[in-house]
XYZ file of C-alpha atoms in Angstrom:
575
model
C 80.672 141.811 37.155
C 80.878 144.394 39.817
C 78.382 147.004 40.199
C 76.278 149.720 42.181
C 72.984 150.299 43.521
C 71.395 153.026 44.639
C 68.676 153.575 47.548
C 67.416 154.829 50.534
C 69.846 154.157 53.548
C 67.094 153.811 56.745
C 69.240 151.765 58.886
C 72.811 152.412 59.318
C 75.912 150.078 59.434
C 78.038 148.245 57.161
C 77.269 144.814 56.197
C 79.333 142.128 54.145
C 77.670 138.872 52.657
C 76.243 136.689 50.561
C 73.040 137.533 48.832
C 70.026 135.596 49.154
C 66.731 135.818 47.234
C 63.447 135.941 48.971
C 61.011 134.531 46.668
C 58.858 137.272 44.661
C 55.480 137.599 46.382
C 53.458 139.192 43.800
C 50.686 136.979 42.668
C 49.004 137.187 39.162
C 45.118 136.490 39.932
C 42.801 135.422 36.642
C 39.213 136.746 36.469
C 36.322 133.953 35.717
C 32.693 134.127 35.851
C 31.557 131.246 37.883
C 28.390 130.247 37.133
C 25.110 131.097 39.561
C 25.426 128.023 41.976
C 28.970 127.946 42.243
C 28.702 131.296 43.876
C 28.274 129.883 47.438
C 31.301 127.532 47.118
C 33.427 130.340 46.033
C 32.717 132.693 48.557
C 33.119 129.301 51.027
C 36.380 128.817 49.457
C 37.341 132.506 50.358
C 35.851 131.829 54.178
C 38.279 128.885 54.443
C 41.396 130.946 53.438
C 40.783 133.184 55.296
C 40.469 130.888 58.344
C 44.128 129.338 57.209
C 46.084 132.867 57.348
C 44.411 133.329 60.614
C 46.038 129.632 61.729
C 49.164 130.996 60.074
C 49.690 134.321 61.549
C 48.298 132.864 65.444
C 51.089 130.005 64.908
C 53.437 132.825 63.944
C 52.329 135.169 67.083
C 53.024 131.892 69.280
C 56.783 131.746 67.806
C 56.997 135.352 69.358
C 58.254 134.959 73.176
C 60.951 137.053 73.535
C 64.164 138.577 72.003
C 65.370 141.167 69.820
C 62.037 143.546 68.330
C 59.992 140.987 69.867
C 57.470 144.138 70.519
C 57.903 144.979 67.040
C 56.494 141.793 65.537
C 53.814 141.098 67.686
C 52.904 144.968 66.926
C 52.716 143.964 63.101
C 51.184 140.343 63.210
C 48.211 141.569 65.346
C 48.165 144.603 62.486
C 47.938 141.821 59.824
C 45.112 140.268 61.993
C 43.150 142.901 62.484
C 43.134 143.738 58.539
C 42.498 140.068 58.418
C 39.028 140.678 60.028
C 38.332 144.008 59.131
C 35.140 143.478 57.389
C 36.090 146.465 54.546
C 38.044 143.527 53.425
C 36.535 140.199 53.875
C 32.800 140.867 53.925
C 33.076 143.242 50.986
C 35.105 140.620 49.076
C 32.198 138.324 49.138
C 29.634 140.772 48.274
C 31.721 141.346 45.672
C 31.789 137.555 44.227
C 27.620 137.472 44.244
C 26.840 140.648 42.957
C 29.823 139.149 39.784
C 29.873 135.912 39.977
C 33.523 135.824 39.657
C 36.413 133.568 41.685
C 37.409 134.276 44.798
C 40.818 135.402 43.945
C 39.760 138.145 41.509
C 37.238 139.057 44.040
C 39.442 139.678 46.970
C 42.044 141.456 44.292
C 39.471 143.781 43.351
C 38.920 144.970 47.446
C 42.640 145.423 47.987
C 42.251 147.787 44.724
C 39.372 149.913 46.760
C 41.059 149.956 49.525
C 44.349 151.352 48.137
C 42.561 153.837 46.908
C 41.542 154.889 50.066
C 44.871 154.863 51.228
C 46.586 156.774 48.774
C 44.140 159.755 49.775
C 46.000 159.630 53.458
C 48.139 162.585 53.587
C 49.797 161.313 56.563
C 53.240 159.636 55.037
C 53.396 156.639 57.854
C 49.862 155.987 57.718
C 49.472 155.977 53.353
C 52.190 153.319 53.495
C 50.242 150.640 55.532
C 48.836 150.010 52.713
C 51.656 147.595 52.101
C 50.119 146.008 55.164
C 47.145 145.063 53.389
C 48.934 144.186 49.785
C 50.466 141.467 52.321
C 47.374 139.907 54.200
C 45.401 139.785 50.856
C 49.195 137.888 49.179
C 48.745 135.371 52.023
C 44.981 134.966 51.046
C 45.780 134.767 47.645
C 48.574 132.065 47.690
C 46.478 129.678 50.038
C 43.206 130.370 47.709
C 45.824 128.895 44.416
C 47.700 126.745 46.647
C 50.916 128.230 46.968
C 53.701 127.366 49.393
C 53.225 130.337 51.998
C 56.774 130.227 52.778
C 60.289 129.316 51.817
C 63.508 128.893 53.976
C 66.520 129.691 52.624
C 68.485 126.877 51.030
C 71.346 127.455 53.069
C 72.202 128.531 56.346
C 74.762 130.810 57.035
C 76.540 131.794 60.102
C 75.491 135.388 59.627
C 76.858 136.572 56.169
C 73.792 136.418 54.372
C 72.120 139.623 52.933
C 68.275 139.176 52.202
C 67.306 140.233 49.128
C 63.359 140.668 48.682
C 61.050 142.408 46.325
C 59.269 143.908 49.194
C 59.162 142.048 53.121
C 56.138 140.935 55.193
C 56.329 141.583 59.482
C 55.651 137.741 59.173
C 58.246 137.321 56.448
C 60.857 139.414 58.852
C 59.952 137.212 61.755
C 59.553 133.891 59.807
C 63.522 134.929 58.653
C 64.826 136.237 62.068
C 66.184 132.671 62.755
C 68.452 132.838 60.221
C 70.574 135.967 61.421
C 70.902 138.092 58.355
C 72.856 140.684 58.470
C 71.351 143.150 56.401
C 67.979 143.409 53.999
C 67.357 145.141 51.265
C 64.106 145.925 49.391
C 62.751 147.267 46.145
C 60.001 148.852 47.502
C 59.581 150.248 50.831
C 60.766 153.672 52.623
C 61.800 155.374 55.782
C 58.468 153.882 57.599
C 58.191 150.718 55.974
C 58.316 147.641 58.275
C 61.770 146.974 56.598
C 62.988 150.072 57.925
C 61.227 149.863 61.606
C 62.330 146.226 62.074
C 65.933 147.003 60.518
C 66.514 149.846 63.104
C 64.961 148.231 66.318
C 67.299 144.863 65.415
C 70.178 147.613 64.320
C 71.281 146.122 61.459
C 71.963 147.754 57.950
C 69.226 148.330 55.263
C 68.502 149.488 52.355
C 64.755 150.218 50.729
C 63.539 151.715 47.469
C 66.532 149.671 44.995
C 63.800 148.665 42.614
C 65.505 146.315 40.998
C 67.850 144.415 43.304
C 65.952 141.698 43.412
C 65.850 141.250 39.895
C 69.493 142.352 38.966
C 70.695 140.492 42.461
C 71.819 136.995 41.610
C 72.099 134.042 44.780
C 75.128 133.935 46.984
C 76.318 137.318 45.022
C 78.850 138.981 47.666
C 77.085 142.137 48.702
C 78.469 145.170 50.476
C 75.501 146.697 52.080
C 76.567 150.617 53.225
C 72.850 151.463 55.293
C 74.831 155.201 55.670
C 74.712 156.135 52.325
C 72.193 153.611 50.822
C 74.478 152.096 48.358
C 74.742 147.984 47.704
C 77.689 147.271 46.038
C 77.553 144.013 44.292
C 80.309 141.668 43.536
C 83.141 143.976 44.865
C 86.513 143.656 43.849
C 89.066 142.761 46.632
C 90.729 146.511 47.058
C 86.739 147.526 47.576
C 86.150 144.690 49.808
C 89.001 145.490 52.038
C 88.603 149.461 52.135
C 84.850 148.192 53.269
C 86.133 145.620 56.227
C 88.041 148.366 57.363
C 85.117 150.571 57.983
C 82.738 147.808 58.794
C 85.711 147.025 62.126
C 86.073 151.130 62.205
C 81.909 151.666 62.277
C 81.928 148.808 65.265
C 84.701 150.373 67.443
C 82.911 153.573 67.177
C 79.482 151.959 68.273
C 81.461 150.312 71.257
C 82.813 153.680 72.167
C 79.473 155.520 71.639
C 77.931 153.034 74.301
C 80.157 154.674 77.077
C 78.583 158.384 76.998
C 75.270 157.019 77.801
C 75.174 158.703 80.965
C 77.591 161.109 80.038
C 76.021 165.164 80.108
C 75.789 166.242 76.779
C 77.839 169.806 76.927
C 80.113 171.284 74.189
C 83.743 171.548 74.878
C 82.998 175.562 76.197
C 80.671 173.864 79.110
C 77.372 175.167 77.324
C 74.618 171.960 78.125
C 72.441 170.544 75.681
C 69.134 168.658 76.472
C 68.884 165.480 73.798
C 65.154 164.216 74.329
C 64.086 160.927 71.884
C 60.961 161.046 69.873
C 58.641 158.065 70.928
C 55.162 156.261 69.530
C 54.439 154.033 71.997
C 54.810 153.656 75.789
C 57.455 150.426 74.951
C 59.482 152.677 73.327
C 60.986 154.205 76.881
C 63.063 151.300 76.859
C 64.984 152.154 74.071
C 64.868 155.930 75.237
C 66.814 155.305 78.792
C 69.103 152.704 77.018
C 70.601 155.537 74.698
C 70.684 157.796 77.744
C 68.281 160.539 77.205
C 67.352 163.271 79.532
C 63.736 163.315 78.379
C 60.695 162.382 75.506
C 60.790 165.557 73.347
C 58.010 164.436 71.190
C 55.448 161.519 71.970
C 53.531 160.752 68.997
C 50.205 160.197 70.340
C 48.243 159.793 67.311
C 49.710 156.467 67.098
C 47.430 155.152 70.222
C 44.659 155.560 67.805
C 46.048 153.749 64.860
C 44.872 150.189 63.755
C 42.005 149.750 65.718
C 38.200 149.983 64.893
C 37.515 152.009 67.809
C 39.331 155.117 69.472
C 41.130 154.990 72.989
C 38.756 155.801 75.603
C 40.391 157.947 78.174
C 41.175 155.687 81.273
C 43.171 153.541 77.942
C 44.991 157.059 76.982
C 45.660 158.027 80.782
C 47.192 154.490 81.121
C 49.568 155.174 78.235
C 50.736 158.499 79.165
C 50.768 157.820 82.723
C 53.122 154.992 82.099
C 55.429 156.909 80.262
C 55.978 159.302 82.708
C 56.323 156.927 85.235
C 59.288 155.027 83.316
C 60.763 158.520 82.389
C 61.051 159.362 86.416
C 60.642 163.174 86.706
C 62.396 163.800 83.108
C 59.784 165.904 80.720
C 57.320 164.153 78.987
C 56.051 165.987 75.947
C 52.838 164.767 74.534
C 51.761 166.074 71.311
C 48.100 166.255 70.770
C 47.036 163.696 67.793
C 47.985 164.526 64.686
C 45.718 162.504 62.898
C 44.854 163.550 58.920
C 41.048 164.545 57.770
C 40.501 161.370 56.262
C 40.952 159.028 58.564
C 39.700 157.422 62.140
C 36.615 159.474 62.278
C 34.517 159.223 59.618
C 36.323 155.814 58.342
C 37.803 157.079 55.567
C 35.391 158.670 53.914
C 36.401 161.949 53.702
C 38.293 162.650 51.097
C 40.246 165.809 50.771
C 41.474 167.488 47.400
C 45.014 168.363 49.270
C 44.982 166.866 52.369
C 48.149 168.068 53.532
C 46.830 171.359 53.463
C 43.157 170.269 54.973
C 41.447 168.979 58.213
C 44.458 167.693 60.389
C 46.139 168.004 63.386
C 45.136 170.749 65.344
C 42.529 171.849 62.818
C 40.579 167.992 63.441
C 41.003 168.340 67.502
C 39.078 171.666 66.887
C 36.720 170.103 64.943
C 35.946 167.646 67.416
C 36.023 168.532 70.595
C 34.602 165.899 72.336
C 37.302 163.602 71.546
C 40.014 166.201 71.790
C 38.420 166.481 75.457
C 38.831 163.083 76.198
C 42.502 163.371 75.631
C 43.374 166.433 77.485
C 41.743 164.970 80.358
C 43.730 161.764 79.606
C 46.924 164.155 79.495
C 45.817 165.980 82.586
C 45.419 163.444 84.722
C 48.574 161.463 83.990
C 50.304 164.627 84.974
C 50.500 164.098 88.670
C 52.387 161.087 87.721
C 55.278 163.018 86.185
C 57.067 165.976 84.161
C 54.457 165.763 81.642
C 53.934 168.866 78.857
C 51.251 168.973 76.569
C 52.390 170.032 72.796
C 49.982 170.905 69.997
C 50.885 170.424 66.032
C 50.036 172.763 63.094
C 49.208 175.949 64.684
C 48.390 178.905 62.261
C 46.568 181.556 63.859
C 45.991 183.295 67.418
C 42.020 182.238 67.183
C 43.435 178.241 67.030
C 45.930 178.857 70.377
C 42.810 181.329 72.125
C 40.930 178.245 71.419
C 43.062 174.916 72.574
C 43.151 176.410 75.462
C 39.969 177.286 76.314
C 39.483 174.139 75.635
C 42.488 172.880 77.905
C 40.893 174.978 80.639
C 37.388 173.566 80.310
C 39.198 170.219 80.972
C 40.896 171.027 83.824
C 37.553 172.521 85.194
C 35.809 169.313 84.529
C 38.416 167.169 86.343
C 38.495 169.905 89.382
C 34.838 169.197 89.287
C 35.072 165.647 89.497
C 37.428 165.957 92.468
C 40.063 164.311 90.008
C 43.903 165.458 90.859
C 46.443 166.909 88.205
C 49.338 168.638 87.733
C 47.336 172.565 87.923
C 51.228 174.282 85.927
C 51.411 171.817 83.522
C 52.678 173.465 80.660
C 51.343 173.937 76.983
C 53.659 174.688 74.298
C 53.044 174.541 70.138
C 54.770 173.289 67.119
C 56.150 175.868 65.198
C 55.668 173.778 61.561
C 54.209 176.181 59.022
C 55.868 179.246 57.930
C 52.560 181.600 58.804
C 53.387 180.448 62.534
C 57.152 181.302 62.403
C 56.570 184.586 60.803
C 54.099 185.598 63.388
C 55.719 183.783 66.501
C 55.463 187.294 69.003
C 51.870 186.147 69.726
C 52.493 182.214 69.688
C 55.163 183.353 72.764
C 52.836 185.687 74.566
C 50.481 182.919 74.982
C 52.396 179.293 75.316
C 55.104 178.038 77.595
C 57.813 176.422 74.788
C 58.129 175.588 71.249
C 59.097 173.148 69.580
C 60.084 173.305 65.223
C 58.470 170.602 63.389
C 60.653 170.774 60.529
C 59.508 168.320 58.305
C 56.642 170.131 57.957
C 58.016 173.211 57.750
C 59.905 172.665 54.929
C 57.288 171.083 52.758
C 55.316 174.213 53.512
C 58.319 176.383 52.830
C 59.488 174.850 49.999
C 55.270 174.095 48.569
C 56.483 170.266 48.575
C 54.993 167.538 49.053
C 57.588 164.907 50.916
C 55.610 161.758 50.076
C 55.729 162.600 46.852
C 58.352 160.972 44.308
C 58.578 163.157 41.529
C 59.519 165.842 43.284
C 60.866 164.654 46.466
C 64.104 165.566 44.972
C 63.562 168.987 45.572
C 63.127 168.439 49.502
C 65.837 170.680 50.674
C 66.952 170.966 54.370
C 69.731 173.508 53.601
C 67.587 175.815 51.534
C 68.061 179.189 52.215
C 64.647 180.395 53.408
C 64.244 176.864 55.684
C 67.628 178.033 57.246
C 66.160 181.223 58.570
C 63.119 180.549 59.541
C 64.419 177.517 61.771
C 67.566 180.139 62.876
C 64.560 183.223 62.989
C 62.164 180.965 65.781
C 65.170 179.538 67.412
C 66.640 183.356 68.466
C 63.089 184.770 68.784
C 62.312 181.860 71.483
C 65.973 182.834 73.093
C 65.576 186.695 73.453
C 62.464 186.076 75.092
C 63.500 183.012 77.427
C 60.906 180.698 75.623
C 62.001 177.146 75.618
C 62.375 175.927 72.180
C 63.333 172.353 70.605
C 63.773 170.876 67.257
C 62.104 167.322 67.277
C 62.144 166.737 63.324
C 64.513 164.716 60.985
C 67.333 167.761 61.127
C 67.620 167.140 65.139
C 68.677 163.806 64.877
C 70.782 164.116 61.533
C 74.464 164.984 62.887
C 75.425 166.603 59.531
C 72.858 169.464 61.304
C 74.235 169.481 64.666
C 76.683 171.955 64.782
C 74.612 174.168 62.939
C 71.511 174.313 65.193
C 73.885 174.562 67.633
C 75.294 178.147 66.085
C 71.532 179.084 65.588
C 71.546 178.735 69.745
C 69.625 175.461 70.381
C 70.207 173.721 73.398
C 67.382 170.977 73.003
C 67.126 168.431 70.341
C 64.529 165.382 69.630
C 65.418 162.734 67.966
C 64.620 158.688 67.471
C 66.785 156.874 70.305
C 69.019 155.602 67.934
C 70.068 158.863 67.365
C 71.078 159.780 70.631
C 74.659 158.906 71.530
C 75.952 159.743 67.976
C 74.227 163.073 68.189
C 75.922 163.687 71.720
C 79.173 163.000 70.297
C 78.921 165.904 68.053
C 77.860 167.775 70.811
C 80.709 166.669 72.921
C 83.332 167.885 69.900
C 81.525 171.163 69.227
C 83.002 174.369 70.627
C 80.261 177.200 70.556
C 82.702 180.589 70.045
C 83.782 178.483 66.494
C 80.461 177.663 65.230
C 78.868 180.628 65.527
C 80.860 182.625 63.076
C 80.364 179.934 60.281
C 76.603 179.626 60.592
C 75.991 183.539 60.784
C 77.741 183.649 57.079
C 75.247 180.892 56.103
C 72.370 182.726 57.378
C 73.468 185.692 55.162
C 73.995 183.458 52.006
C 71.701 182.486 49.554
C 74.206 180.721 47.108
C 73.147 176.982 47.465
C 77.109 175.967 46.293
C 78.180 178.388 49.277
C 75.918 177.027 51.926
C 77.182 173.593 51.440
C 80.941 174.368 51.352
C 80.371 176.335 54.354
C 78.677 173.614 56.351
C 81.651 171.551 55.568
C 83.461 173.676 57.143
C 81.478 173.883 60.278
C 81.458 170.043 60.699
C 85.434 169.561 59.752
């Protein structure tokens, strides 16, 4: 019987195969009281499992030489290693087993429960879902603790038509299946960050997360249309559906084939007008990816994620090294380096901080404030990698003139300290801020008078528009791109930045989302940051747009407030 799923697309393509079933990972644990001098055995028991994922994860880091996302896993296995040996989880797991005198299992169950609570307090979306990291080291503890097979292949290999079907995936349960060649996954749980999703996109195949029941509903060797554009899994097509689909799939292919030859073609709309398309980045591997897709730049490096994972922060000679390679690989093309925009409750005081709305509390450019020590140790990092290229520094969540006055004070002090030092840097480098929260695009005169470029954070700035929260299920629904009030504000900074020559970028989901394009494009932006991926099938739009016809259609969105009429008129923008 045929019959449709629904999900969240986060890695496009079309994908036609056979389903199979990954087993279920989710482990039932039993609580018992072991009696008083059982108590050492168990928590010896515990020691040697833990020592037997470490075997298994070293053995699977060893597999990793080279090859497609290679980066990738290693980045993940020495994640799963690391929460391996964080003490939060081993050492309190067999405290935990003498103060109860309970079995190992139920003891280390009982830590991953503490430490997803900590984890759900993390406002920042990427960071909250690692805790699927640790759900996954503590499964691998748990099935060698009640002897269960840690792993099993599929039953039969295909020559790349299978689909893998899982309740949720590993990094080692990706890599352990990479020999296989699937050609799509698809997950019940997961999201746009999940490892699913990051390992889907860097091996560009199709995926689909968040199906909830696929897994269950999903029967072995099933024929599967996977659509990663739209997030819908079609089971058990019919033969008209199955051909309509093989024609896209061969369409979809041609069109990536094409797309590969305007990699170093300029990005200008068919009136001559040129447009900058910069990639987002979180690492210093990512260039790689950023000059294979042909971009003139790194709009947005993310460079909280230097400080993520580890028990200690980046010094600054390990933070110049990062930056300064970047710019290096980049070659003279701007280098934007966002401050950290690290969340209140995390990295500093271990988690212990716990805010009652943390997406409205200590983050971002409110924590570098707060600790300016550490927020000197980066600027100087920033600073001195500098002389090494086009590098900008960027700052996230400003709300006030007192928070710009002081950043750079702050930026100046740094400088002074390196002049002092006899330490060379780039003495123009520029410092621009995201524009993210409405306060900041409502009062954007001063924000101009006082930094060199902007760039829109609109993620943010619609769940601060729109008072939602974007992590949130229940009302995630109501996360609205095209709402009226987003609209201007995005169109209201972009102009504002234009009359008054300030460069201005959009580096959030919109800018990489061609449905968008044509329409920032009317609003009169002319630089966009987006994940590499994104690149060439953003620049085709660009390459098909003709200014004089867009700008019409998006002035009558601006002056409409009719939801109905916003969308029909955005169709016919992009026709």
């Amino acid at each position: 019987m045929s019959f449709v799923l629904h999900g969240v697309g986060v890695s496009e393509g079309i994908a036609i195969g056979h389903a199979h079933l990954a087993s279920h990972a989710a482990l039932e644990v039993a609580h018992h009281v072991v009696p008083e001098d059982q108590v050492t055995n168990e928590i010896s028991r515990l020691d040697t499992a833990f020592t037997t994922v470490r075997k298994e994860l070293q053995a699977l880091h060893d597999t990793v030489v080279s090859g497609p996302a290679a980066a990738e896993y290693e980045a993940f296995l020495d994640l799963h290693r690391m929460i391996l040996d964080d003490p939060t989880l081993s050492t309190a797991a067999k405290a935990y087993i003498a103060q109860n005198q309970c079995n190992a299992e139920w003891a280390i169950t009982q830590q991953m429960g503490v430490l997803m609570a900590q984890f759900e307090e993390i406002e920042d979306p990427y960071l909250r879902e690692r805790k699927t990291d640790v759900i996954q080291v503590v499964e691998r503890v748990l099935k060698v603790l009640l002897g269960h097979p840690g792993y099993i292949p599929p039953s039969q290999k295909r020559d790349g038509d299978s689909v893998l079907v899982a309740h949720d995936l590993s990094p080692a349960d990706v890599l352990q299946y990479k020999q296989y060649s699937f050609t799509a996954f698809l997950t019940d749980l997961g999201g746009l960050t999940s490892h699913t999703a990051i390992v889907a996109r860097s091996l560009n195949i199709p995926s689909v997360v968040a199906l909830h029941h696929a897994r269950r509903l999903i029967r072995e060797n099933d024929i599967l249309i996977v659509d990663g554009n739209q997030g819908v899994v079609i089971v058990d097509p019919d033969e008209h559906v199955l051909a309509e689909y093989r024609l896209r799939q061969s369409e979809l292919e041609l069109e990536k084939q094409k797309l590969k030859r305007l990699r170093t073609t300029v990005a200008a709309t068919l009136d001559g007008t040129v447009v900058e398309l910069y990639a987002n980045i979180e690492l210093p591997q990512d260039v790689d990816q950023v000059k294979e897709n042909g971009a003139t730049g790194v709009g947005l490096f993310r460079s909280e994620f230097l400080f993520l994972n580890r028990d200690s922060l980046p010094d600054e000679e390990e933070q110049f090294e990062a930056y300064r390679t970047v710019a290096r690989k980049m070659r003279g093309m701007p280098v934007t380096v966002r401050t950290f925009d690290l969340g209140a409750d995390k990295n500093l005081d271990h988690a212990k901080r716990v805010a009652a709305n943390p997406a409205l509390g200590l983050r971002a450019i409110r924590l570098s404030l707060a600790e300016p020590q550490m927020f000197n140790i980066q600027l100087r990092a920033i600073l001195r990698a500098s002389r090494y290229g086009q590098i900008r520094i960027l700052v996230p969540m400003l709300s006030n003139v007192a928070e710009i006055t002081q950043t750079l004070h702050l930026i100046q002090s740094a400088k002074q300290s390196l002049r002092n030092e006899k330490i060379p840097f780039d003495e123009k480098v520029q410092v621009g801020g995201m524009i993210e929260i409405p306060a900041a695009a409502l009062s954007l005169d001063i924000f101009m008078r006082k930094l060199d470029f902007l760039s829109i954070g609109t993620n943010d700035l619609i769940q601060y528009t729109l008072a939602i929260d974007r992590a949130d299920d229940t009302v995630a629904h109501l996360y609205d791109s095209l709402h009226p009030a987003v609209l201007r504000l995005v169109a209201h900074v972009i102009r504002s930045a234009n009359r008054a020559s300030i460069p201005v970028s959009v580096c959030g989901e919109i800018a990489g989302d061609v449905v968008f394009t044509r329409l920032l494009l009317g609003f009169g932006l002319r630089v966009f940051s987006m994940h590499p991926v994104q690149l060439l099938t953003v620049k085709r739009e660009v390459l098909r747009a003709n200014l004089p016809d867009l700008i019409p259609i998006t002035q009558k969105i601006l002056k409409t407030a009719d939801p109905e009429k916003i969308h029909a008129l955005l169709a016919k923008l992009n026709a």
